[in-house]
């Protein structure tokens, strides 16, 4: 069985693709899947109450002193306050946390993302030096799976100088990532802008940063899994008087609680962030996401590489999506701040508009479509054929169902990519020596399996 794209390839590219096909057909890369959710311990509940009390007191004092705050400011305080923020000292991932991400459900997800990275690296001309940059790496599960793929396909990458760069604001999560990804910490300075450094099991340098701006420039492949949905948003509502921003204020009836209010007048954000002709009644915009996309756009267009985003999202059609999650259940966003994750669907149409046409955008497409295009069904069948007990077999089925079922994650999550325009240049017409046609971007075009 051989894998090929419909488009013409050079001999070297075909060889590399055959190596990726081999990876998809070998056994032993997918670990057991945790499919049950357990409640938090009494000790964790006690910590949650302490955090809630501290952040709530801080927010109430701030609002009473300066007036209502934007939803963006509320999210920033609740999630990333350096002392009390939700992401600062809490392990929120996994069955005992508040939510589970795709890489935590099955290694299938991360390994196919790793295959995507190598496919795009090959299509970019196999640059010798390149970076893998992940935004918000969680526990490091996705990066661990990606690096395993790199190790298995080392014959393709043998002459490459690869470095790993993680953008993480949570000290707690950074420690967990280091435990999962590094075999040694180094006293040698790899990057002065990094706050943590080390080496992976295969000897790759790995550095941690608090901001994308601190990551060195160069050819890079950027990954963002459930990252943009947690960035602060501004919320707006259309009224008879025009667009008004939704703010967070103290409830006058219950002085120890918060409520949403409409700004009485237009704010700077409502005058600058709403696009002309907007027809929705509610709009959410994340300027923080826009700034990151601007940075990545500039870097990809100047130095090469690509961006792959997997997240809750829509293409400019939804309005009110702001919500909280605690213990894997929906949670009131204004109740007990600091004890629940806050999130809003990513507006991919906004992200695309920020690029101003400087790069080629693909998607959004559903997670189901992307993973199927990456041959998840082929990989699953191989694993099922090699499952050595009924429990492993059922775990594989359950994980696949969670990732692909339209009623679960299959359609709720979307994939979006950015590549340089040069990546998809068509061959020149009327040229004596035709250049080979660029292969399609993996995951966003169907990969055929033939004999």
Coordinates of C-alpha atoms in Angstrom, one line a residue:
X1 CA 0.0 0.0 0.0
X2 CA 1.5 3.4 -1.0
X3 CA 0.5 6.9 -0.1
X4 CA 0.4 9.6 -2.8
X5 CA -1.1 13.0 -3.5
X6 CA -2.8 13.7 -6.7
X7 CA -0.1 16.3 -7.6
X8 CA 3.3 15.7 -9.1
X9 CA 6.2 15.1 -6.7
X10 CA 9.9 15.0 -7.1
X11 CA 11.7 11.6 -6.3
X12 CA 13.0 12.9 -2.9
X13 CA 9.5 14.0 -1.8
X14 CA 8.1 10.6 -2.8
X15 CA 10.7 8.9 -0.7
X16 CA 9.9 11.1 2.3
X17 CA 6.2 10.4 1.9
X18 CA 6.9 6.7 1.8
X19 CA 8.6 7.1 5.2
X20 CA 5.6 8.9 6.6
X21 CA 3.4 6.1 5.2
X22 CA 5.6 3.6 7.1
X23 CA 5.1 5.6 10.3
X24 CA 1.3 5.4 9.8
X25 CA 1.4 1.7 9.4
X26 CA 3.7 0.7 12.3
X27 CA 2.3 -0.4 15.7
X28 CA 2.8 0.7 19.2
X29 CA 2.5 4.5 19.2
X30 CA -0.9 5.0 20.8
X31 CA -1.2 4.7 24.5
X32 CA -4.2 3.8 26.6
X33 CA -7.1 6.4 26.7
X34 CA -8.6 7.8 29.9
X35 CA -12.3 8.2 29.2
X36 CA -13.9 8.7 32.6
X37 CA -14.0 12.0 34.5
X38 CA -13.5 12.1 38.3
X39 CA -14.4 14.9 40.6
X40 CA -11.8 17.1 42.3
X41 CA -10.5 16.1 45.8
X42 CA -11.6 17.8 49.0
X43 CA -8.1 19.3 49.2
X44 CA -8.5 20.8 45.7
X45 CA -12.0 22.1 46.6
X46 CA -10.5 23.9 49.6
X47 CA -7.8 25.5 47.4
X48 CA -10.5 26.6 45.0
X49 CA -12.4 28.4 47.8
X50 CA -9.3 30.2 48.8
X51 CA -8.5 31.2 45.2
X52 CA -12.1 32.3 44.7
X53 CA -12.1 34.5 47.8
X54 CA -8.8 36.1 46.9
X55 CA -9.6 36.9 43.3
X56 CA -13.2 38.0 44.1
X57 CA -11.9 40.4 46.8
X58 CA -9.4 41.8 44.3
X59 CA -12.0 42.2 41.6
X60 CA -14.6 43.8 43.9
X61 CA -12.0 46.3 45.2
X62 CA -10.8 47.2 41.7
X63 CA -14.2 47.7 40.3
X64 CA -15.5 49.8 43.3
X65 CA -12.4 52.0 42.9
X66 CA -12.3 52.5 39.2
X67 CA -15.7 51.4 37.8
X68 CA -16.8 48.5 35.6
X69 CA -14.1 46.6 33.7
X70 CA -14.1 45.1 30.3
X71 CA -14.6 41.3 29.8
X72 CA -11.0 41.2 28.5
X73 CA -9.7 42.7 31.7
X74 CA -11.8 40.4 33.7
X75 CA -10.5 37.3 31.9
X76 CA -6.9 38.6 32.2
X77 CA -7.2 39.0 35.9
X78 CA -9.0 35.7 36.5
X79 CA -6.8 33.6 34.2
X80 CA -3.3 35.1 34.4
X81 CA -3.0 37.3 37.4
X82 CA 0.6 36.6 38.5
X83 CA -0.4 35.8 42.1
X84 CA -3.9 34.3 42.0
X85 CA -4.6 33.5 38.3
X86 CA -6.3 30.3 37.3
X87 CA -3.4 29.3 35.0
X88 CA -0.6 30.3 37.4
X89 CA -0.7 27.7 40.1
X90 CA -3.4 25.2 39.0
X91 CA -3.1 21.9 37.2
X92 CA -6.4 22.2 35.3
X93 CA -5.9 19.5 32.6
X94 CA -6.9 15.8 32.8
X95 CA -9.6 13.7 34.4
X96 CA -9.1 15.4 37.8
X97 CA -9.0 18.9 36.3
X98 CA -11.6 21.0 34.5
X99 CA -11.2 20.0 30.9
X100 CA -9.4 17.4 28.6
X101 CA -7.8 18.4 25.3
X102 CA -7.4 16.2 22.2
X103 CA -3.7 15.2 22.9
X104 CA -4.8 14.0 26.3
X105 CA -7.4 11.8 24.8
X106 CA -5.2 9.9 22.3
X107 CA -1.7 10.1 21.0
X108 CA -3.3 9.6 17.6
X109 CA -4.0 13.3 17.5
X110 CA -0.5 14.5 18.3
X111 CA 1.2 12.0 16.1
X112 CA -0.8 13.1 13.1
X113 CA 0.1 16.7 13.9
X114 CA 3.7 15.6 13.9
X115 CA 3.2 14.1 10.5
X116 CA 1.7 17.4 9.4
X117 CA 4.8 19.3 10.5
X118 CA 7.2 17.1 8.6
X119 CA 5.0 17.2 5.5
X120 CA 5.0 21.0 5.6
X121 CA 8.8 21.0 6.3
X122 CA 9.3 18.9 3.2
X123 CA 7.1 21.1 1.1
X124 CA 9.1 24.2 2.3
X125 CA 12.2 22.7 0.8
X126 CA 13.5 20.9 3.8
X127 CA 15.3 23.9 5.5
X128 CA 18.3 22.7 7.5
X129 CA 17.5 24.9 10.6
X130 CA 14.0 25.2 11.9
X131 CA 12.0 25.6 15.1
X132 CA 8.9 23.9 16.5
X133 CA 7.0 26.5 18.5
X134 CA 4.0 25.6 20.6
X135 CA 1.7 28.2 22.1
X136 CA 0.1 27.1 25.4
X137 CA 1.5 23.5 25.5
X138 CA -0.7 22.2 28.3
X139 CA 1.1 19.3 29.9
X140 CA 3.4 18.9 26.9
X141 CA 1.5 15.9 25.6
X142 CA 1.1 17.3 22.0
X143 CA 4.8 18.2 21.8
X144 CA 5.8 14.8 23.2
X145 CA 3.8 13.0 20.5
X146 CA 5.2 15.4 17.8
X147 CA 8.8 14.7 18.9
X148 CA 8.2 11.0 18.9
X149 CA 7.2 11.2 15.2
X150 CA 10.4 13.2 14.6
X151 CA 12.4 10.5 16.2
X152 CA 10.7 7.7 14.2
X153 CA 11.3 9.6 11.0
X154 CA 14.9 10.6 11.9
X155 CA 16.3 9.4 8.6
X156 CA 14.4 12.2 6.9
X157 CA 15.5 14.8 9.5
X158 CA 19.1 13.6 10.1
X159 CA 20.8 16.7 8.6
X160 CA 18.4 19.2 10.3
X161 CA 19.1 21.4 13.3
X162 CA 15.8 21.5 15.2
X163 CA 15.0 23.5 18.3
X164 CA 11.9 23.4 20.4
X165 CA 10.3 26.6 21.9
X166 CA 7.3 26.7 24.2
X167 CA 5.3 29.8 25.1
X168 CA 3.8 29.2 28.5
X169 CA 2.7 31.7 31.2
X170 CA 1.9 29.1 33.9
X171 CA 4.8 28.2 36.1
X172 CA 2.9 25.1 37.2
X173 CA 2.3 23.9 33.7
X174 CA 5.9 24.7 32.7
X175 CA 7.2 22.4 35.4
X176 CA 4.9 19.6 34.3
X177 CA 6.0 20.2 30.7
X178 CA 9.7 20.0 31.7
X179 CA 9.1 16.7 33.5
X180 CA 7.4 15.2 30.4
X181 CA 9.7 16.6 27.8
X182 CA 13.3 17.0 29.2
X183 CA 15.9 14.5 30.4
X184 CA 18.2 17.2 31.7
X185 CA 18.2 20.8 32.6
X186 CA 21.1 22.9 31.6
X187 CA 23.0 25.6 33.3
X188 CA 24.3 26.7 29.9
X189 CA 22.4 29.7 28.5
X190 CA 20.7 28.6 25.3
X191 CA 18.6 31.7 25.0
X192 CA 18.8 34.8 27.2
X193 CA 15.1 35.5 26.7
X194 CA 14.0 32.0 28.0
X195 CA 13.1 31.5 31.7
X196 CA 13.6 27.7 31.5
X197 CA 15.9 25.6 29.4
X198 CA 16.8 22.0 28.8
X199 CA 17.2 19.1 26.4
X200 CA 14.8 16.5 25.1
X201 CA 15.4 12.7 25.2
X202 CA 16.7 13.0 21.6
X203 CA 19.1 15.8 22.4
X204 CA 17.1 18.7 21.0
X205 CA 17.3 22.1 22.8
X206 CA 14.1 23.2 24.4
X207 CA 13.3 26.6 25.9
X208 CA 10.3 28.2 27.6
X209 CA 9.1 31.8 27.1
X210 CA 6.4 34.0 28.6
X211 CA 5.7 35.7 25.3
X212 CA 5.9 34.9 21.6
X213 CA 7.9 38.1 21.1
X214 CA 10.7 36.5 23.1
X215 CA 11.0 33.5 20.8
X216 CA 13.9 33.9 18.3
X217 CA 13.0 34.7 14.7
X218 CA 13.6 32.0 12.1
X219 CA 11.9 29.4 10.0
X220 CA 9.3 27.9 12.4
X221 CA 6.3 25.7 12.5
X222 CA 3.8 27.0 15.0
X223 CA 1.3 24.9 16.8
X224 CA -1.7 26.2 18.9
X225 CA -4.1 23.6 20.3
X226 CA -6.8 25.1 22.4
X227 CA -4.8 28.3 22.9
X228 CA -6.6 31.1 21.2
X229 CA -10.0 30.3 22.9
X230 CA -8.5 31.2 26.3
X231 CA -7.2 34.7 25.2
X232 CA -9.1 37.7 26.6
X233 CA -12.1 38.9 24.5
X234 CA -14.0 42.1 24.3
X235 CA -17.8 41.6 24.1
X236 CA -20.2 43.9 22.3
X237 CA -24.0 44.1 21.8
X238 CA -25.9 46.0 19.2
X239 CA -28.4 48.5 20.6
X240 CA -30.7 51.2 19.2
X241 CA -27.9 53.7 20.0
X242 CA -25.3 51.6 18.2
X243 CA -22.7 49.2 19.4
X244 CA -22.1 49.1 23.2
X245 CA -19.4 47.1 25.1
X246 CA -20.4 44.6 27.7
X247 CA -18.7 45.3 31.0
X248 CA -18.3 43.5 34.4
X249 CA -19.6 45.4 37.4
X250 CA -20.5 44.8 41.1
X251 CA -24.1 43.7 41.6
X252 CA -25.8 46.5 43.6
X253 CA -28.3 44.1 45.2
X254 CA -25.5 41.6 46.2
X255 CA -22.3 43.5 46.8
X256 CA -20.2 40.4 46.9
X257 CA -21.3 39.3 43.5
X258 CA -20.6 40.4 39.9
X259 CA -22.9 41.1 37.0
X260 CA -22.8 42.1 33.3
X261 CA -23.8 45.7 32.3
X262 CA -23.8 47.6 29.1
X263 CA -21.5 50.6 28.7
X264 CA -23.8 53.7 28.6
X265 CA -21.7 55.2 25.8
X266 CA -19.5 54.0 23.0
X267 CA -16.0 52.9 24.1
X268 CA -12.7 53.0 22.2
X269 CA -13.0 49.3 21.7
X270 CA -16.6 49.4 20.4
X271 CA -15.6 52.1 17.9
X272 CA -12.4 50.4 16.6
X273 CA -12.9 46.6 16.8
X274 CA -16.3 46.2 15.2
X275 CA -16.1 45.7 11.4
X276 CA -18.2 47.9 9.1
X277 CA -21.5 46.3 8.2
X278 CA -21.5 43.8 11.0
X279 CA -24.9 42.2 11.1
X280 CA -24.7 40.0 14.3
X281 CA -26.3 41.2 17.5
X282 CA -23.4 40.1 19.6
X283 CA -19.8 40.1 18.7
X284 CA -16.6 38.9 20.5
X285 CA -13.2 40.1 19.5
X286 CA -9.8 39.2 20.9
X287 CA -7.1 41.9 20.2
X288 CA -4.6 39.7 21.9
X289 CA -5.2 37.0 19.4
X290 CA -4.9 39.5 16.6
X291 CA -1.5 40.7 17.8
X292 CA -0.2 37.1 17.9
X293 CA -1.5 36.4 14.4
X294 CA 0.2 39.6 13.2
X295 CA 3.5 38.4 14.7
X296 CA 3.2 34.9 13.3
X297 CA 2.2 36.3 9.9
X298 CA 5.2 38.6 9.8
X299 CA 7.5 35.7 10.8
X300 CA 6.1 33.2 8.3
X301 CA 6.1 35.7 5.4
X302 CA 9.7 36.7 6.2
X303 CA 11.4 33.5 7.4
X304 CA 9.1 30.6 6.2
X305 CA 7.3 28.0 8.1
X306 CA 3.6 27.5 8.9
X307 CA 1.0 27.8 11.6
X308 CA -1.6 25.1 12.6
X309 CA -4.4 26.0 14.9
X310 CA -6.9 23.5 16.5
X311 CA -9.6 25.1 18.6
X312 CA -13.3 25.7 19.3
X313 CA -14.3 28.2 16.6
X314 CA -16.4 29.6 13.8
X315 CA -16.1 31.6 10.6
X316 CA -17.6 34.9 11.8
X317 CA -21.2 33.6 12.4
X318 CA -21.5 33.2 16.2
X319 CA -22.0 35.9 18.8
X320 CA -22.3 35.0 22.5
X321 CA -19.9 32.1 23.2
X322 CA -18.2 33.2 26.4
X323 CA -18.4 30.4 29.0
X324 CA -16.7 28.7 31.8
X325 CA -15.7 25.0 32.6
X326 CA -15.1 23.4 35.9
X327 CA -14.9 19.7 36.6
X328 CA -15.8 19.1 32.9
X329 CA -19.1 20.9 33.3
X330 CA -20.3 24.3 32.2
X331 CA -19.8 26.9 34.9
X332 CA -21.1 30.5 35.4
X333 CA -18.3 32.8 34.2
X334 CA -19.0 35.3 37.0
X335 CA -19.3 32.8 39.8
X336 CA -16.3 31.9 41.9
X337 CA -13.7 33.4 39.6
X338 CA -10.4 31.7 39.5
X339 CA -11.8 28.2 40.0
X340 CA -13.0 27.6 36.4
X341 CA -11.5 27.9 33.0
X342 CA -12.9 30.8 30.9
X343 CA -13.1 30.4 27.1
X344 CA -14.8 31.8 24.0
X345 CA -15.0 30.4 20.5
X346 CA -12.3 31.6 18.1
X347 CA -13.5 33.8 15.3
X348 CA -11.3 32.5 12.4
X349 CA -12.6 35.1 10.0
X350 CA -11.1 37.8 12.4
X351 CA -7.8 36.0 12.4
X352 CA -7.8 35.8 8.7
X353 CA -8.6 39.5 8.3
X354 CA -5.6 40.3 10.6
X355 CA -3.2 38.7 8.1
X356 CA -4.1 41.3 5.5
X357 CA -3.4 38.8 2.8
X358 CA 0.3 38.5 3.6
X359 CA 0.0 34.7 4.0
X360 CA -2.3 32.0 2.6
X361 CA -5.0 30.9 5.1
X362 CA -6.6 27.5 4.9
X363 CA -9.8 26.5 6.8
X364 CA -11.4 26.5 9.1
X365 CA -12.4 22.9 8.6
X366 CA -13.7 20.5 11.2
X367 CA -11.4 18.3 13.3
X368 CA -13.2 15.3 11.8
X369 CA -12.3 16.4 8.2
X370 CA -8.7 17.3 9.1
X371 CA -7.9 14.0 10.9
X372 CA -9.6 11.9 8.2
X373 CA -7.6 13.7 5.6
X374 CA -4.5 12.8 7.6
X375 CA -5.5 9.1 7.4
X376 CA -6.6 8.6 11.0
X377 CA -8.8 5.7 9.8
X378 CA -5.9 3.9 8.3
X379 CA -3.9 4.3 11.4
X380 CA -6.7 3.2 13.7
X381 CA -7.3 0.0 11.7
X382 CA -3.6 -1.0 12.1
X383 CA -3.8 -0.4 15.8
X384 CA -7.0 -2.4 16.2
X385 CA -5.5 -5.3 14.2
X386 CA -2.6 -5.3 16.7
X387 CA -4.6 -4.7 19.9
X388 CA -3.6 -7.5 22.3
X389 CA -6.6 -7.4 24.6
X390 CA -10.3 -6.3 24.5
X391 CA -9.6 -3.4 26.9
X392 CA -7.0 -1.8 24.6
X393 CA -9.3 -2.4 21.6
X394 CA -12.2 -0.6 23.3
X395 CA -10.0 2.3 24.5
X396 CA -8.9 2.9 20.9
X397 CA -12.6 2.9 19.7
X398 CA -13.6 5.2 22.5
X399 CA -10.8 7.7 21.8
X400 CA -11.5 7.7 18.0
X401 CA -15.2 8.3 18.8
X402 CA -14.4 11.3 21.0
X403 CA -12.1 12.9 18.5
X404 CA -14.3 12.2 15.4
X405 CA -17.9 12.0 16.4
X406 CA -19.7 15.2 15.2
X407 CA -21.7 15.3 18.5
X408 CA -18.5 15.3 20.5
X409 CA -15.2 16.9 19.3
X410 CA -15.5 16.0 15.6
X411 CA -17.3 19.2 14.5
X412 CA -17.0 21.4 17.5
X413 CA -13.3 21.7 17.0
X414 CA -11.8 23.4 13.9
X415 CA -8.4 23.4 12.1
X416 CA -7.0 26.5 10.6
X417 CA -3.6 27.0 8.9
X418 CA -1.3 29.7 7.6
X419 CA 1.5 29.2 5.1
X420 CA 3.6 31.5 2.9
X421 CA 2.2 32.4 -0.5
X422 CA 5.3 30.8 -2.0
X423 CA 4.2 27.5 -0.5
X424 CA 1.4 27.1 -3.0
X425 CA 2.9 28.7 -6.2
X426 CA 1.6 26.9 -9.3
X427 CA 4.1 25.9 -12.0
X428 CA 4.9 28.5 -14.6
X429 CA 3.1 28.2 -17.9
X430 CA 5.0 28.2 -21.2
X431 CA 8.3 27.5 -19.5
X432 CA 10.7 25.1 -21.2
X433 CA 11.4 23.3 -18.0
X434 CA 8.3 23.0 -15.8
X435 CA 8.8 23.1 -12.1
X436 CA 7.1 20.3 -10.1
X437 CA 3.7 21.4 -8.7
X438 CA 3.6 22.1 -5.0
X439 CA 1.9 19.4 -3.0
X440 CA -1.3 20.4 -1.2
X441 CA -1.2 21.3 2.4
X442 CA -1.6 18.1 4.4
X443 CA -4.9 17.8 6.3
X444 CA -6.7 20.4 4.1
X445 CA -6.7 18.1 1.0
X446 CA -7.6 14.5 0.8
X447 CA -4.7 12.0 1.0
X448 CA -5.5 9.0 -1.2
X449 CA -4.5 5.5 -0.3
X450 CA -3.9 3.3 -3.3
X451 CA -2.1 0.1 -4.4

